[in-house]
């Protein structure tokens, strides 16, 4: 028995070592494209347009990484994934990065051996109901049928909320947002629950969005962010600092419109110079050239530009910045220093 345990431990150690020695950066460069896992379709976050071109807030993260690494924001293969298979696809190497409105949790970070590279949207779980139901609070949903995506944190949060409030519900399991929308509109469930941003995105696609209400209760913390495999620190650093570059760019006033001009000559702001590669050698520290962040920002804009273009108040989704405002504006968004 002791011998078997020892051999098993050695096998796991061998797999871990192999994983750590693998270079995702080399694989991406050799392949000439980035494989990015995304939602199977969530308006504003990840969906193909009429020409089949993927767009959205999560999609933009992968395009920025591709621009930083490959010099081409279009060199991305988008792989639509359900909640059930997203982590397997990442662990198996089918994708290089997962940008799929995924919540950062203890068990996913440790037990699943994944590395979250930051938060690109601070969210919380909410509830949407038809206005005709006459419900104004989630605490009034006793006995309701609830459409819920399986294999998600929302499934666990739902159970906790109803148990804590001593009310009952009947779960209607679904696998994709498209299926949830279909079931909900068909009346198969009274309620749809997911991240509040997802509810807003889904409601925006309805023929009559005003006939549906997102209830006031937010019952959880859902820090959503991109994910990479554990053990390849170089790739994790590239993905993390690309996201940070988009965030820092907004704070520093660097936009898709002025990034090339600012990068052409050193500015009076040392951090802008370091970010854009006119001062120091930050690019070399992560195995990239000096212009990596310039390309990432130019690909679609800084964090604020991406937010407003895809999910902001002037889009059909209509999300206010709220917690996702820069720290200088009372939000939670900021990048560690570029130095």
Coordinates of N, CA and C in Angstrom, one line a residue, residues 43-224:
X43 N -24.4 38.2 -25.2 CA -24.4 39.5 -25.8 C -23.5 40.5 -25.0
X44 N -22.6 41.2 -25.7 CA -21.8 42.2 -25.0 C -20.5 41.6 -24.5
X45 N -20.5 40.3 -24.2 CA -19.3 39.7 -23.6 C -18.6 38.8 -24.6
X46 N -19.3 37.9 -25.3 CA -18.7 37.1 -26.3 C -19.8 36.5 -27.2
X47 N -19.7 37.0 -28.5 CA -20.7 36.4 -29.4 C -20.1 36.8 -30.8
X48 N -20.5 35.9 -31.8 CA -20.1 36.3 -33.2 C -21.1 37.3 -33.8
X49 N -20.6 38.2 -34.6 CA -21.5 39.1 -35.3 C -22.1 38.5 -36.5
X50 N -22.7 39.3 -37.4 CA -23.4 38.7 -38.6 C -22.4 38.1 -39.5
X51 N -21.2 38.5 -39.5 CA -20.1 37.9 -40.4 C -19.3 36.8 -39.7
X52 N -19.8 36.4 -38.5 CA -19.0 35.3 -37.8 C -17.8 35.8 -37.1
X53 N -17.6 37.1 -37.0 CA -16.4 37.6 -36.2 C -16.8 37.8 -34.8
X54 N -16.0 37.2 -33.9 CA -16.3 37.3 -32.5 C -16.0 38.6 -31.9
X55 N -16.9 39.1 -31.0 CA -16.7 40.4 -30.4 C -17.3 40.4 -29.0
X56 N -16.9 41.4 -28.2 CA -17.4 41.4 -26.8 C -16.3 41.8 -25.8
X57 N -16.7 42.0 -24.6 CA -15.8 42.5 -23.5 C -14.8 41.4 -23.2
X58 N -15.2 40.1 -23.1 CA -14.3 39.0 -22.8 C -13.4 38.7 -24.0
X59 N -14.0 38.8 -25.2 CA -13.3 38.5 -26.4 C -12.1 39.5 -26.6
X60 N -12.3 40.8 -26.1 CA -11.3 41.8 -26.3 C -10.0 41.5 -25.5
X61 N -10.2 40.7 -24.4 CA -9.0 40.4 -23.6 C -8.1 39.4 -24.4
X62 N -8.7 38.5 -25.1 CA -7.9 37.5 -25.9 C -7.3 38.3 -27.1
X63 N -8.1 39.2 -27.7 CA -7.5 39.9 -28.8 C -6.3 40.8 -28.4
X64 N -6.4 41.3 -27.2 CA -5.2 42.1 -26.7 C -4.0 41.2 -26.4
X65 N -4.2 40.0 -25.9 CA -3.1 39.1 -25.7 C -2.5 38.7 -27.0
X66 N -3.4 38.4 -28.0 CA -2.9 38.0 -29.3 C -2.0 39.1 -29.9
X67 N -2.5 40.3 -29.8 CA -1.8 41.5 -30.3 C -0.4 41.6 -29.6
X68 N -0.4 41.5 -28.3 CA 0.8 41.6 -27.5 C 1.8 40.5 -27.9
X69 N 1.4 39.3 -28.1 CA 2.3 38.2 -28.3 C 2.6 38.0 -29.8
X70 N 1.6 38.1 -30.7 CA 1.7 37.8 -32.1 C 1.7 39.0 -33.0
X71 N 1.4 40.1 -32.4 CA 1.3 41.3 -33.3 C 0.1 41.4 -34.1
X72 N -0.9 40.6 -33.8 CA -2.1 40.5 -34.7 C -3.3 40.2 -33.8
X73 N -4.2 41.1 -33.6 CA -5.3 40.9 -32.7 C -6.4 40.0 -33.3
X74 N -6.2 39.7 -34.6 CA -7.2 38.8 -35.3 C -6.7 37.3 -35.3
X75 N -5.4 37.1 -34.8 CA -4.9 35.8 -34.8 C -5.3 35.0 -33.6
X76 N -6.7 34.8 -33.5 CA -7.3 34.1 -32.4 C -8.3 33.1 -32.9
X77 N -8.3 31.9 -32.4 CA -9.3 30.9 -32.6 C -10.2 30.9 -31.4
X78 N -11.4 31.3 -31.6 CA -12.4 31.4 -30.5 C -13.1 30.0 -30.4
X79 N -13.1 29.4 -29.2 CA -13.7 28.1 -28.9 C -14.8 28.3 -28.0
X80 N -16.1 28.2 -28.4 CA -17.2 28.4 -27.6 C -17.4 27.2 -26.6
X81 N -17.5 27.4 -25.3 CA -17.5 26.4 -24.3 C -18.7 26.5 -23.4
X82 N -19.3 25.4 -23.0 CA -20.3 25.4 -21.9 C -19.6 25.5 -20.6
X83 N -20.4 25.8 -19.5 CA -19.9 25.8 -18.2 C -19.3 24.4 -17.8
X84 N -19.9 23.4 -18.3 CA -19.5 22.0 -17.9 C -18.1 21.6 -18.4
X85 N -17.7 22.1 -19.6 CA -16.5 21.7 -20.2 C -15.4 22.7 -20.2
X86 N -15.6 23.9 -19.7 CA -14.7 25.0 -19.9 C -13.3 24.7 -19.2
X87 N -13.4 24.2 -18.0 CA -12.1 23.9 -17.3 C -11.4 22.7 -17.8
X88 N -12.1 21.7 -18.3 CA -11.4 20.6 -18.9 C -10.7 21.0 -20.2
X89 N -11.3 21.9 -21.0 CA -10.7 22.4 -22.2 C -9.4 23.1 -21.9
X90 N -9.4 23.9 -20.8 CA -8.2 24.6 -20.5 C -7.1 23.6 -19.9
X91 N -7.5 22.8 -19.0 CA -6.5 21.8 -18.5 C -5.9 20.9 -19.5
X92 N -6.7 20.5 -20.5 CA -6.2 19.6 -21.5 C -5.3 20.3 -22.6
X93 N -5.3 21.6 -22.6 CA -4.5 22.3 -23.6 C -5.3 22.6 -24.9
X94 N -6.6 22.4 -24.9 CA -7.4 22.7 -26.1 C -7.4 24.2 -26.3
X95 N -7.4 25.0 -25.2 CA -7.3 26.4 -25.2 C -6.1 26.9 -24.4
X96 N -5.7 28.1 -24.7 CA -4.5 28.7 -24.0 C -5.0 29.6 -22.9
X97 N -6.1 30.2 -23.0 CA -6.7 31.1 -22.0 C -8.2 31.0 -22.1
X98 N -8.8 31.0 -20.9 CA -10.3 31.0 -20.8 C -10.8 32.4 -20.4
X99 N -11.5 33.0 -21.3 CA -12.1 34.4 -21.0 C -13.6 34.2 -21.2
X100 N -14.2 33.7 -20.1 CA -15.6 33.3 -20.3 C -16.4 33.6 -19.0
X101 N -16.6 34.8 -18.6 CA -17.3 35.3 -17.4 C -17.2 34.2 -16.3
X102 N -16.0 33.9 -15.9 CA -15.8 32.8 -14.9 C -15.4 33.4 -13.6
X103 N -16.1 32.9 -12.5 CA -15.8 33.4 -11.2 C -14.6 32.8 -10.5
X104 N -13.8 33.7 -10.0 CA -12.6 33.3 -9.2 C -13.0 32.8 -7.8
X105 N -12.7 31.6 -7.6 CA -13.0 31.0 -6.3 C -11.8 30.2 -5.7
X106 N -11.9 29.9 -4.4 CA -10.8 29.2 -3.8 C -10.6 27.8 -4.4
X107 N -11.6 27.1 -4.6 CA -11.5 25.7 -5.1 C -11.0 25.7 -6.6
X108 N -11.5 26.6 -7.4 CA -11.0 26.6 -8.8 C -9.6 27.0 -8.8
X109 N -9.1 27.9 -8.0 CA -7.7 28.3 -8.0 C -6.8 27.2 -7.5
X110 N -7.3 26.4 -6.5 CA -6.4 25.5 -5.9 C -6.7 24.0 -6.3
X111 N -7.9 23.6 -6.1 CA -8.2 22.2 -6.4 C -8.2 21.9 -7.9
X112 N -8.6 22.8 -8.7 CA -8.6 22.6 -10.2 C -7.3 23.0 -10.8
X113 N -6.4 23.5 -10.0 CA -5.0 23.9 -10.5 C -5.1 24.9 -11.6
X114 N -5.9 26.0 -11.4 CA -6.0 27.0 -12.4 C -5.5 28.3 -11.8
X115 N -5.1 29.2 -12.7 CA -4.6 30.5 -12.3 C -5.4 31.6 -12.9
X116 N -6.1 32.4 -12.0 CA -6.9 33.6 -12.4 C -5.9 34.7 -12.6
X117 N -5.9 35.4 -13.7 CA -4.9 36.4 -13.9 C -5.3 37.8 -13.5
X118 N -6.5 37.9 -12.9 CA -7.0 39.2 -12.5 C -8.5 39.2 -12.6
X119 N -9.2 40.3 -12.3 CA -10.6 40.5 -12.5 C -10.9 41.5 -13.5
X120 N -11.7 41.2 -14.5 CA -12.0 42.2 -15.5 C -13.5 42.6 -15.4
X121 N -14.2 42.0 -14.4 CA -15.6 42.5 -14.1 C -16.0 42.0 -12.7
X122 N -16.3 42.9 -11.8 CA -16.8 42.6 -10.5 C -18.3 42.5 -10.6
X123 N -18.8 41.3 -10.3 CA -20.2 41.1 -10.5 C -20.8 40.5 -9.2
X124 N -22.1 40.1 -9.3 CA -22.8 39.5 -8.3 C -24.0 38.8 -8.8
X125 N -24.5 37.7 -8.2 CA -25.7 37.0 -8.7 C -27.0 37.7 -8.5
X126 N -27.8 37.7 -9.5 CA -29.1 38.3 -9.4 C -30.2 37.4 -9.9
X127 N -31.5 38.0 -10.0 CA -32.6 37.2 -10.4 C -33.4 38.1 -11.4
X128 N -33.9 37.4 -12.5 CA -34.8 38.1 -13.4 C -36.1 37.4 -13.5
X129 N -37.2 38.2 -13.5 CA -38.5 37.6 -13.5 C -39.4 38.4 -14.5
X130 N -40.4 37.8 -15.1 CA -41.4 38.6 -15.9 C -42.1 39.6 -15.0
X131 N -42.2 40.8 -15.5 CA -42.9 41.9 -14.7 C -44.3 41.4 -14.3
X132 N -44.9 40.6 -15.2 CA -46.3 40.1 -14.9 C -46.4 39.3 -13.7
X133 N -45.3 38.8 -13.2 CA -45.3 37.9 -12.0 C -45.6 38.7 -10.8
X134 N -45.3 40.0 -10.8 CA -45.7 40.9 -9.7 C -44.7 40.8 -8.5
X135 N -43.6 40.2 -8.7 CA -42.6 40.0 -7.7 C -41.6 41.2 -7.6
X136 N -41.3 41.7 -6.4 CA -40.4 42.8 -6.3 C -39.2 42.4 -5.5
X137 N -39.1 41.2 -4.9 CA -38.0 40.8 -4.1 C -37.8 39.3 -4.3
X138 N -36.5 38.9 -4.3 CA -36.2 37.5 -4.4 C -36.7 36.7 -3.2
X139 N -36.9 37.4 -2.1 CA -37.4 36.6 -1.0 C -38.9 36.3 -1.1
X140 N -39.5 36.7 -2.2 CA -40.9 36.4 -2.5 C -41.1 35.2 -3.5
X141 N -39.9 34.5 -3.7 CA -39.9 33.5 -4.8 C -40.2 32.1 -4.2
X142 N -40.8 32.0 -3.1 CA -41.0 30.7 -2.5 C -41.8 29.8 -3.5
X143 N -41.3 28.6 -3.8 CA -42.0 27.7 -4.6 C -41.7 27.9 -6.1
X144 N -40.9 28.9 -6.5 CA -40.7 29.2 -7.9 C -39.9 28.2 -8.6
X145 N -40.1 28.1 -9.9 CA -39.2 27.3 -10.7 C -38.1 28.2 -11.2
X146 N -36.8 27.7 -11.1 CA -35.7 28.6 -11.4 C -34.8 27.9 -12.5
X147 N -34.6 28.6 -13.6 CA -33.6 28.2 -14.6 C -32.2 28.5 -14.1
X148 N -31.3 27.5 -14.1 CA -30.0 27.6 -13.5 C -29.0 26.8 -14.3
X149 N -27.9 27.5 -14.7 CA -26.8 26.7 -15.4 C -26.1 25.8 -14.4
X150 N -26.0 24.6 -14.8 CA -25.3 23.6 -14.0 C -23.8 23.8 -14.1
X151 N -23.1 23.3 -13.0 CA -21.7 23.4 -12.9 C -21.2 24.8 -12.7
X152 N -22.0 25.7 -12.1 CA -21.6 27.1 -11.9 C -21.7 27.4 -10.4
X153 N -21.1 28.5 -10.0 CA -21.2 29.0 -8.7 C -22.6 29.5 -8.4
X154 N -23.3 29.9 -9.4 CA -24.7 30.4 -9.2 C -25.6 29.2 -8.7
X155 N -25.3 28.0 -9.1 CA -26.1 26.9 -8.7 C -25.9 26.7 -7.2
X156 N -24.7 26.9 -6.6 CA -24.5 26.7 -5.2 C -25.0 27.9 -4.4
X157 N -24.8 29.1 -5.0 CA -25.4 30.3 -4.3 C -26.9 30.3 -4.2
X158 N -27.5 29.8 -5.2 CA -29.0 29.7 -5.2 C -29.5 28.8 -4.1
X159 N -28.8 27.7 -3.9 CA -29.2 26.8 -2.8 C -29.0 27.4 -1.5
X160 N -27.9 28.1 -1.3 CA -27.6 28.8 -0.1 C -28.6 29.9 0.2
X161 N -29.0 30.7 -0.8 CA -29.9 31.8 -0.6 C -31.3 31.3 -0.1
X162 N -31.8 30.3 -0.8 CA -33.1 29.8 -0.5 C -33.2 29.1 0.8
X163 N -32.1 28.4 1.2 CA -32.0 27.7 2.5 C -31.9 28.8 3.6
X164 N -31.1 29.8 3.4 CA -31.0 30.8 4.4 C -32.3 31.6 4.7
X165 N -33.1 31.7 3.6 CA -34.4 32.4 3.8 C -35.6 31.5 4.0
X166 N -35.3 30.2 4.2 CA -36.3 29.2 4.5 C -37.4 29.2 3.5
X167 N -37.0 29.3 2.2 CA -38.0 29.2 1.1 C -37.5 28.1 0.2
X168 N -38.5 27.6 -0.6 CA -38.2 26.4 -1.5 C -38.2 26.9 -3.0
X169 N -37.6 26.1 -3.8 CA -37.6 26.3 -5.3 C -37.4 25.0 -6.0
X170 N -37.8 25.0 -7.3 CA -37.6 23.8 -8.1 C -36.6 24.2 -9.2
X171 N -35.4 23.6 -9.2 CA -34.4 24.0 -10.2 C -34.7 23.4 -11.6
X172 N -34.6 24.2 -12.6 CA -34.7 23.7 -14.0 C -33.3 23.8 -14.6
X173 N -32.5 22.7 -14.7 CA -31.1 22.7 -15.1 C -31.0 23.0 -16.6
X174 N -30.1 23.9 -16.9 CA -29.8 24.2 -18.3 C -28.3 24.3 -18.5
X175 N -27.8 24.2 -19.7 CA -26.4 24.2 -19.9 C -25.8 25.5 -20.5
X176 N -26.6 26.2 -21.3 CA -26.1 27.4 -22.0 C -27.1 28.6 -21.7
X177 N -26.6 29.8 -21.9 CA -27.4 31.0 -21.8 C -28.5 31.0 -22.8
X178 N -28.2 30.5 -24.0 CA -29.2 30.4 -25.1 C -30.4 29.5 -24.7
X179 N -30.0 28.4 -24.0 CA -31.1 27.4 -23.6 C -31.9 28.1 -22.4
X180 N -31.2 28.8 -21.6 CA -31.9 29.4 -20.4 C -32.9 30.5 -21.0
X181 N -32.4 31.2 -21.9 CA -33.3 32.3 -22.5 C -34.5 31.6 -23.1
X182 N -34.3 30.5 -23.9 CA -35.4 29.9 -24.5 C -36.4 29.3 -23.5
X183 N -35.9 28.7 -22.5 CA -36.8 28.1 -21.5 C -37.5 29.1 -20.7
X184 N -36.8 30.2 -20.3 CA -37.4 31.3 -19.6 C -38.5 32.0 -20.3
X185 N -38.3 32.3 -21.6 CA -39.3 33.0 -22.4 C -40.5 32.1 -22.7
X186 N -40.2 30.8 -22.7 CA -41.3 29.8 -23.0 C -42.1 29.5 -21.7
X187 N -41.7 30.1 -20.6 CA -42.5 29.9 -19.4 C -42.1 28.6 -18.6
X188 N -41.1 27.9 -19.0 CA -40.7 26.7 -18.4 C -40.2 27.0 -17.0
X189 N -39.7 28.2 -16.7 CA -39.3 28.6 -15.4 C -39.8 30.0 -15.1
X190 N -40.0 30.2 -13.8 CA -40.5 31.6 -13.4 C -39.4 32.6 -13.3
X191 N -38.2 32.1 -13.1 CA -37.0 32.9 -12.7 C -35.8 32.4 -13.5
X192 N -35.0 33.4 -13.9 CA -33.7 33.0 -14.4 C -32.6 33.7 -13.5
X193 N -31.7 32.9 -13.0 CA -30.6 33.5 -12.1 C -29.3 33.2 -12.7
X194 N -28.5 34.2 -12.7 CA -27.0 34.1 -13.1 C -26.4 35.4 -12.7
X195 N -25.2 35.7 -13.1 CA -24.5 37.0 -12.8 C -25.4 38.1 -13.3
X196 N -25.5 39.2 -12.5 CA -26.3 40.3 -12.9 C -26.0 40.9 -14.3
X197 N -24.7 40.9 -14.6 CA -24.3 41.3 -16.0 C -24.9 40.4 -17.0
X198 N -24.9 39.1 -16.8 CA -25.5 38.2 -17.7 C -26.9 38.3 -17.9
X199 N -27.6 38.7 -16.8 CA -29.1 38.9 -16.9 C -29.3 40.1 -17.7
X200 N -28.5 41.2 -17.5 CA -28.7 42.4 -18.3 C -28.4 42.2 -19.8
X201 N -27.4 41.4 -20.1 CA -27.0 41.0 -21.4 C -28.1 40.2 -22.1
X202 N -28.7 39.3 -21.3 CA -29.8 38.4 -21.9 C -31.0 39.2 -22.1
X203 N -31.4 40.0 -21.2 CA -32.6 40.8 -21.3 C -32.5 41.8 -22.5
X204 N -31.3 42.3 -22.8 CA -31.2 43.2 -23.9 C -31.5 42.5 -25.3
X205 N -31.5 41.2 -25.3 CA -31.8 40.5 -26.6 C -33.3 40.3 -26.8
X206 N -34.1 40.5 -25.7 CA -35.5 40.2 -25.8 C -36.3 41.2 -26.7
X207 N -37.3 40.8 -27.3 CA -38.2 41.7 -28.1 C -38.8 42.8 -27.3
X208 N -39.1 42.4 -26.0 CA -39.7 43.4 -25.1 C -38.9 43.4 -23.8
X209 N -37.7 44.0 -23.7 CA -36.9 44.0 -22.5 C -37.7 44.5 -21.3
X210 N -38.5 45.5 -21.5 CA -39.2 46.2 -20.4 C -40.2 45.3 -19.7
X211 N -40.6 44.2 -20.3 CA -41.5 43.2 -19.7 C -40.8 42.3 -18.7
X212 N -39.6 42.6 -18.4 CA -38.8 41.7 -17.5 C -38.0 42.6 -16.5
X213 N -38.0 42.1 -15.3 CA -37.4 42.9 -14.2 C -36.2 42.1 -13.6
X214 N -35.1 42.8 -13.3 CA -34.0 42.2 -12.6 C -34.2 42.7 -11.1
X215 N -34.4 41.7 -10.2 CA -34.8 42.0 -8.8 C -33.6 42.7 -8.1
X216 N -33.8 43.4 -7.0 CA -32.8 44.3 -6.4 C -31.7 43.4 -5.7
X217 N -32.0 42.2 -5.3 CA -31.1 41.5 -4.5 C -29.9 41.0 -5.3
X218 N -28.7 41.3 -4.8 CA -27.4 40.7 -5.3 C -26.9 39.8 -4.2
X219 N -26.9 38.5 -4.4 CA -26.7 37.5 -3.3 C -25.3 36.9 -3.2
X220 N -24.4 37.4 -4.0 CA -23.0 36.9 -4.0 C -22.0 37.8 -4.5
X221 N -20.8 37.5 -4.3 CA -19.6 38.2 -4.9 C -19.2 37.3 -6.1
X222 N -19.1 37.9 -7.3 CA -18.7 37.1 -8.4 C -17.6 37.9 -9.2
X223 N -16.3 37.8 -8.7 CA -15.2 38.4 -9.4 C -14.9 37.6 -10.6
X224 N -15.2 38.1 -11.8 CA -15.0 37.4 -13.1 C -13.7 37.8 -13.7

